[in-house]
XYZ file of C-alpha atoms in Angstrom:
428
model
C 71.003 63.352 58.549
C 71.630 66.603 57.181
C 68.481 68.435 58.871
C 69.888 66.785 62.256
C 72.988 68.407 61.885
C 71.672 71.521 60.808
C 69.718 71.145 63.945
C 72.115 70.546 65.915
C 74.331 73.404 64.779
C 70.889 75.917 65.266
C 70.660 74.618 69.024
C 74.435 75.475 69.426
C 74.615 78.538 67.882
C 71.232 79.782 69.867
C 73.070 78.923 73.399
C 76.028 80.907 72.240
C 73.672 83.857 71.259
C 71.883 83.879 74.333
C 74.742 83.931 76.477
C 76.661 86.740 75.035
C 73.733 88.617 75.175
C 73.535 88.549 78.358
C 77.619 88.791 79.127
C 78.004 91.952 76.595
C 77.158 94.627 78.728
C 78.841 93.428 81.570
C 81.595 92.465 79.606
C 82.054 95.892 78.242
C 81.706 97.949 81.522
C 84.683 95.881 82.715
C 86.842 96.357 79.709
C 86.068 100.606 80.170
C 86.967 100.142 83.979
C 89.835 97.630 83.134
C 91.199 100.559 80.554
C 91.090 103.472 83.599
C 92.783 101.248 86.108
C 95.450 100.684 83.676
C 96.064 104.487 82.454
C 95.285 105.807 85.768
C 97.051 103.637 88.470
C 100.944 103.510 88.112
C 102.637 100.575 88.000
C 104.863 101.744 90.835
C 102.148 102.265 92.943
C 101.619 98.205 93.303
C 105.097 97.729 93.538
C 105.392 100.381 96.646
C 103.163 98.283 98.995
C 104.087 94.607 98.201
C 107.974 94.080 99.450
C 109.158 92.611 102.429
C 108.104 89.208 103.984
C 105.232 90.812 105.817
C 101.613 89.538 105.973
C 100.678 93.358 105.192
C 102.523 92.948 101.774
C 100.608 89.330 101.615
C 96.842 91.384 102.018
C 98.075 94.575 99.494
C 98.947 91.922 96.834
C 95.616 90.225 97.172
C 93.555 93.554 97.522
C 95.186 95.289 94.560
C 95.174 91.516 92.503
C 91.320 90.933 92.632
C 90.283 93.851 90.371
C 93.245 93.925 87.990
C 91.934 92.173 84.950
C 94.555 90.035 84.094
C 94.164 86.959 82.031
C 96.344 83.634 83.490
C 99.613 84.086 80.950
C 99.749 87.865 81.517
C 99.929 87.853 85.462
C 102.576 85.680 85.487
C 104.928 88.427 83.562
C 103.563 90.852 85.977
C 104.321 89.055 89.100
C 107.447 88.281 87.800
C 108.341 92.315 87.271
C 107.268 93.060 90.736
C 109.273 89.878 92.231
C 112.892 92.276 90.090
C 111.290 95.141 92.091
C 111.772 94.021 95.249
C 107.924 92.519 95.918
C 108.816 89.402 98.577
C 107.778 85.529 97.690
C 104.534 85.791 99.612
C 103.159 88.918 98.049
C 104.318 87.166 94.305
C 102.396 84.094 95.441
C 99.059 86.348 96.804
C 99.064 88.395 93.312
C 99.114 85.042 91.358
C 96.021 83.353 93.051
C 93.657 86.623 93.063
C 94.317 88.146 90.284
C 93.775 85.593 87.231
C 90.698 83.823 89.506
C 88.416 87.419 88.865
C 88.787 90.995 87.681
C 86.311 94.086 87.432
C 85.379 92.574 83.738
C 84.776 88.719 85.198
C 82.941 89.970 88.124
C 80.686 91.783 85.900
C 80.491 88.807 83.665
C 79.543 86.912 86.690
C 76.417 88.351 87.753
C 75.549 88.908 84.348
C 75.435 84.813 83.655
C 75.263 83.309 87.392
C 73.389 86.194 89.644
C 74.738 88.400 92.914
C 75.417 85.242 95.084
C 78.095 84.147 92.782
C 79.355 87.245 91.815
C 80.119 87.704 95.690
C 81.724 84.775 96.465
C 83.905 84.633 94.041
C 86.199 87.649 94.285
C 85.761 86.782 97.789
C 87.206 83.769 97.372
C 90.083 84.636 95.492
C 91.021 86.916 98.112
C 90.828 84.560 101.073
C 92.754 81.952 98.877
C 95.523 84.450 97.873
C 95.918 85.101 101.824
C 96.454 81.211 102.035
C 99.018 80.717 99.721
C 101.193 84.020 100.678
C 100.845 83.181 104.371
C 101.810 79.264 103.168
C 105.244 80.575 101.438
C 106.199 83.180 104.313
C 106.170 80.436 106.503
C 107.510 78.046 104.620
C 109.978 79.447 102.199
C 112.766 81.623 102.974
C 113.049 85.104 101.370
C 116.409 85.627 99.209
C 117.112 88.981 98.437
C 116.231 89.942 94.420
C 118.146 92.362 92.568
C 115.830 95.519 92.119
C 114.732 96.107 88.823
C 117.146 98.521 86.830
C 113.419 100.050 85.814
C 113.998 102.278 89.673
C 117.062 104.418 88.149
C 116.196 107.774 87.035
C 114.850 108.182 83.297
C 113.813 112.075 83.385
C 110.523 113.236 83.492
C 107.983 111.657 81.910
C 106.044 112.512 78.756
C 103.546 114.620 79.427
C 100.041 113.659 77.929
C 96.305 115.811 77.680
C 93.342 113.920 79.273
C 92.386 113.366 76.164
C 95.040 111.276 75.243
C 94.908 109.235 78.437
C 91.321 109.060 77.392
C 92.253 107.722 74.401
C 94.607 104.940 75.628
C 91.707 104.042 78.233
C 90.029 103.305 74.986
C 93.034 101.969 73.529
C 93.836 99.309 76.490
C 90.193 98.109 77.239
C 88.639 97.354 74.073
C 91.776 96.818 72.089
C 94.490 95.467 73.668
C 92.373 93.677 76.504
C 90.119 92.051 73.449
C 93.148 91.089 71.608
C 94.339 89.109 75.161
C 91.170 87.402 76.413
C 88.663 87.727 73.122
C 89.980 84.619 71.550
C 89.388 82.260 75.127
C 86.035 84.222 75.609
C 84.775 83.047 72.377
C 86.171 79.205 73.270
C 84.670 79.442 76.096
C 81.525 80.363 74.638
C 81.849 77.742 71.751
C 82.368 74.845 74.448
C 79.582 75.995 76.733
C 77.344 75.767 73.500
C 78.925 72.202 72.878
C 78.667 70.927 76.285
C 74.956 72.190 76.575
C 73.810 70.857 73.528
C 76.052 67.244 73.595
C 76.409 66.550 77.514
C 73.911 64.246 78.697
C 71.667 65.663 81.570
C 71.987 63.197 83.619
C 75.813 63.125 83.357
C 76.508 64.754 86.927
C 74.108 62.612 87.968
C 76.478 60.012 88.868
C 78.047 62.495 91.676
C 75.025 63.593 93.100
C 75.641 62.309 96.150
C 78.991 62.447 96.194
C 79.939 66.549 96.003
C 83.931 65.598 96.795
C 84.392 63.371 93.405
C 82.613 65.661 91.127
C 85.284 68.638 92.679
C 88.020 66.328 92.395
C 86.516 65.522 88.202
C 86.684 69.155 87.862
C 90.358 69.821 89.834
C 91.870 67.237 87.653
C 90.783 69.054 84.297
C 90.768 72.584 85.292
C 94.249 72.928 86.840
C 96.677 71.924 84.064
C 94.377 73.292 81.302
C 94.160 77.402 80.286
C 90.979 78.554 81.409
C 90.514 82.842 81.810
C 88.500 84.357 84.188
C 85.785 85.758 82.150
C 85.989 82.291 79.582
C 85.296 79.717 82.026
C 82.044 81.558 82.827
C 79.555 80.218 80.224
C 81.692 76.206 81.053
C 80.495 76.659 84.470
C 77.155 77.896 83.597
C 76.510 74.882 80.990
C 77.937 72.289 83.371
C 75.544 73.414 86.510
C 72.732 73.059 83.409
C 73.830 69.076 83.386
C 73.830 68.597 86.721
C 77.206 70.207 88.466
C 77.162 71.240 91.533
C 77.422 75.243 92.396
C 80.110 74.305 94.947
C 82.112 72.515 92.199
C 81.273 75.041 89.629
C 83.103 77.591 91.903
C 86.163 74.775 91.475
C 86.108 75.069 88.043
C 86.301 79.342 88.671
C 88.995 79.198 90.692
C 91.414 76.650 89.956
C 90.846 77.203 86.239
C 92.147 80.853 85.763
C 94.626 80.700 88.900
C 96.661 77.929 87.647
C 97.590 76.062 84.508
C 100.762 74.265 83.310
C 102.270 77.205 81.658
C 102.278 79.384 85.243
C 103.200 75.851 87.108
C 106.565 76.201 84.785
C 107.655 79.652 84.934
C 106.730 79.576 89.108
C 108.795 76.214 89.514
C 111.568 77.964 87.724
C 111.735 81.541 88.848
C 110.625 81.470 92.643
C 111.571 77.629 93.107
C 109.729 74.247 93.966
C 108.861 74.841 97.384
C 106.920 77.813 96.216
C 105.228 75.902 93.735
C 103.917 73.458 96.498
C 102.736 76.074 98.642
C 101.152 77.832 95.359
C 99.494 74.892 94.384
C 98.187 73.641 97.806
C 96.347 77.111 98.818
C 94.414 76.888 94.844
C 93.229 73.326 95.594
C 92.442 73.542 99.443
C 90.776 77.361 99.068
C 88.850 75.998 95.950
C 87.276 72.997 97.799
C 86.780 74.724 101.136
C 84.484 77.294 99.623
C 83.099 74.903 96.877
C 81.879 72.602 100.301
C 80.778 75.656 102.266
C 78.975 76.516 98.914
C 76.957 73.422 98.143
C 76.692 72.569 102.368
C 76.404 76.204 104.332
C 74.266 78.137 101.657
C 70.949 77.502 100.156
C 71.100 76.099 96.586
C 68.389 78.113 95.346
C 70.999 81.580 95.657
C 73.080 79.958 92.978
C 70.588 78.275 90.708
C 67.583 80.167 90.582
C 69.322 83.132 88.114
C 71.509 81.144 86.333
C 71.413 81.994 82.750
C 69.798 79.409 80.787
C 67.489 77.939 83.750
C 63.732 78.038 83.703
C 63.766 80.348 85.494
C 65.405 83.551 83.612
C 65.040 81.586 79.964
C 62.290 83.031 78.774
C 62.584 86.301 78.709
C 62.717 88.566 76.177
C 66.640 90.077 75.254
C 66.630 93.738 75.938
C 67.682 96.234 73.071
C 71.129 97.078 74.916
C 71.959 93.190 75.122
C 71.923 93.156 71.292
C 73.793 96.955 71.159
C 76.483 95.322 73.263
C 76.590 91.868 71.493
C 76.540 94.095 67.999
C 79.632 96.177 69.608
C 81.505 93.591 71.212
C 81.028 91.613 67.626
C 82.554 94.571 66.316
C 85.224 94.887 68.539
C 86.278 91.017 68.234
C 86.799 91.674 64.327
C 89.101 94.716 64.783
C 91.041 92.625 66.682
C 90.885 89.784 63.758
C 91.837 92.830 61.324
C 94.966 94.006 62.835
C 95.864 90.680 63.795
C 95.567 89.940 59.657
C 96.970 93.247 58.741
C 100.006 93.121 61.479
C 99.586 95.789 63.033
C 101.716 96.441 66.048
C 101.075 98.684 69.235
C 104.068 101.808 69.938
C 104.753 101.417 72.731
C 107.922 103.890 72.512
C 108.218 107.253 72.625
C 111.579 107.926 71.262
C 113.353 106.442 67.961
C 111.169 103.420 66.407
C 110.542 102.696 63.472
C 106.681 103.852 63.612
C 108.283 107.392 64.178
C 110.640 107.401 61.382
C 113.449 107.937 63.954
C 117.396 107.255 63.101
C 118.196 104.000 65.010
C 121.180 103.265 67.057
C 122.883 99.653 66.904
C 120.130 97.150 66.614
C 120.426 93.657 68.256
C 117.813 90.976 67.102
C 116.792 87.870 69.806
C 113.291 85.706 69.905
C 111.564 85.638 73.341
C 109.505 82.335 73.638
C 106.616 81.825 76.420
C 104.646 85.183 75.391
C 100.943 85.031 74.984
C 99.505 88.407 74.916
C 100.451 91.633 75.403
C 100.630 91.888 79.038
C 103.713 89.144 78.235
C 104.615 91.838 75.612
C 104.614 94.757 77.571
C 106.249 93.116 80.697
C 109.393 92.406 78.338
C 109.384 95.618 76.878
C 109.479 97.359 80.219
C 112.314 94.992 81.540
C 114.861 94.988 78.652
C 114.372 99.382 78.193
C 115.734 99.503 81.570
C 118.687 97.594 81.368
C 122.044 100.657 80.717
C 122.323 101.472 76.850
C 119.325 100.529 75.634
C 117.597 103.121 74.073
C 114.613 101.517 72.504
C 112.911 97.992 72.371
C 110.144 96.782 70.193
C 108.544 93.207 70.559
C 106.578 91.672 68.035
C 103.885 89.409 69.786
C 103.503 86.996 67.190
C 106.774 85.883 66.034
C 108.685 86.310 69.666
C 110.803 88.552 67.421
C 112.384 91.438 69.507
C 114.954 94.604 68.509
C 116.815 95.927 70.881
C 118.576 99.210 69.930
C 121.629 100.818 71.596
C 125.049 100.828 71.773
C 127.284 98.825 74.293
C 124.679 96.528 75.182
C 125.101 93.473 76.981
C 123.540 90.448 75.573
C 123.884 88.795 79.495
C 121.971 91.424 80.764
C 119.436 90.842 78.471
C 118.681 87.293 78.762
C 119.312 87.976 82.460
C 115.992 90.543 82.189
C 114.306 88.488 79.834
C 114.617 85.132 82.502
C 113.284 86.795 84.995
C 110.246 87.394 83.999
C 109.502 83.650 83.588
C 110.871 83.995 79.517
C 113.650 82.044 77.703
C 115.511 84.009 74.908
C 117.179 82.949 72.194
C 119.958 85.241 69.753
């Protein structure tokens, strides 16, 4: 019994292996691209082309949402900041469908695991989709007017920093802060494709193979209200075409996973209203059987299956020397994150008076945020509680939901009213 299970464990662990060798590389392009898009492209610059009810504002939120690698808690934040700055229903509704479904690192993962075909459709998808569901609201839902974001006044010029030091927050944002978001549900993922590989029967899909519309509807049911990133649900998909999944209803799983779970179903119920949420939902699940059908009906099989990592036909291979560099680095990267996470360490994010800088402090008021998951949800409070009048510094700790907010004459309102918007609750 005990060789079995050491057996067992071997097979697992050899899956797992194999597919992060072949994922590293990819994985870590996306996380040096992911870093430059960050440092490089302001924040004000999405902002600028995604107000007004317009379908133009519908097609710049789903152009500038397929590459931004956000995970599925941290674009809800973001949409939610862009919604205070003025960004209409529509465009909200367009940036939450593309941007959790793919991103620079999950299209990279993509090919890496499933080949060119896939790694096409998928952003391609998204996109399309995203359309769907910002078209859906415009004509559906009416546009109220939002109060702009407090974040417009005037703050003085900005900080002036070397390319070196935007270098070094590149670094900074893609291999640190991006690990700490998305490492933890890449190695899930990785753990459960291992599990399903090595427990799942292969003839389990078999009971849907001729009937492509259940096996989508199997994988809508368990993908929607469940967290699922863009880059995790990778290796799933990969292991469940293995037992007998369909490519068309692996793309289901790829889509509706990352663009929607209960958490996002909350916040978008609450903050842009029910309606919304219908239209929201109905362009994920249409878009994500349309192109699963077109998939596994329109297109020969053989472009999805015949590189699929793990098939006969790419499995037995040799791993090149740069697959294990990358798996040895991205190994490496994972525990940093494990360190800090162990030692505490927290991210400045300030540039005047906090405690990292030894600064004298003016009135300190102490609140817990609840909903945040990473530090795009960090970053996206940060941002709209410093612009609220008389704050002068704020600093968020992820883990507890603990936040500080320093200044004098501040309104307590003003702050839950900030911290609500964004899809959070606070509590003083």
């Amino acid at each position: 019994m005990l060789y079995l299970r050491i057996k067992i464990v071997d097979k697992c662990m050899n899956e797992v292996i194999e597919l992060i060798n072949e994922m590293s590389p990819y994985l870590l392009l996306g996380f040096l691209i992911a870093g430059v898009m960050h440092v490089f492209v302001p924040n004000r610059f999405y902002s600028n082309y995604l107000s007004g009810r317009s379908f133009r504002s519908v097609i710049s939120a789903a152009l500038f949402g397929v590459p931004l690698p956000l995970c599925s808690c941290g674009v809800i934040p973001t949409a939610m900041s862009l919604r205070r700055e003025g960004a209409g229903k529509g465009a909200v509704v367009s940036f939450l469908i593309a941007t959790p479904q793919t991103g620079v690192d999950s299209i990279f993962a993509t090919y890496s695991l499933m080949g060119l075909p896939f790694a096409l459709v998928r952003p391609i998808a998204a996109f399309v989709t995203a359309l769907m569901g910002g078209v859906f609201v415009n004509a559906f839902e009416k546009e109220e007017p939002v109060a702009q974001s407090v974040q417009k006044q005037e703050r003085g010029e900005e900080k002036k920093t070397t390319i070196w030091q935007k270098l070094l927050e590149v670094l900074n944002f893609g291999f640190v802060e991006m690990m700490e978001d998305i490492g933890k549900w890449l190695v899930v993922g990785l753990l459960i494709a291992g599990l399903i590989t090595v427990f799942v029967p292969n003839e389990f899909f078999a009971i849907f193979k001729d009937n492509t519309f259940m096996s989508m509807l199997l994988v809508l049911c368990i993908s929607i209200p469940m967290y699922l990133c863009a880059t995790g649900s990778i290796p799933i998909a990969v292991a469940l075409m293995l037992k007998g999944l369909t490519p068309g209803a692996a793309l289901v799983l790829l889509m509706a996973g990352p663009a929607c779970n209960f958490a996002s179903i909350l916040v978008i119920n609450k903050v842009l209203g029910r309606r919304t949420l219908i239209c929201y939902l109905i362009a994920i699940i249409v878009g994500a059987v349309a192109f699963g059908f077109g998939i596994d009906y329109l297109l020969p099989r053989e472009w999805f299956t015949d590189n699929l990592v793990g098939s006969d036909a790419c499995c037995h291979e040799d791993t090149a020397w740069y697959q294990w560099l990358s798996t040895g680095l991205l190994a490496l990267l994972l525990l940093n994150v494990v360190r800090l996470k162990l030692t505490g360490h927290k991210h400045c994010h300030h540039h005047d008076h906090c405690d990292c800088c030894a600064e004298e402090h003016a009135e300190e008021h102490e609140f817990v945020v609840r909903g945040m998951n990473c530090n795009h949800c960090k970053a996206n409070v940060e941002k709209a509680v410093s612009g609220i009048p008389g704050v002068t510094e704020v600093r968020v700790d992820l883990k507890s939901g603990r936040m500080t907010v320093g200044g004098d004459d501040v309104e307590h309102a003003k702050i839950r009213e900030a911290v609500e918007s964004i899809g959070f609750s606070l509590e003083e």
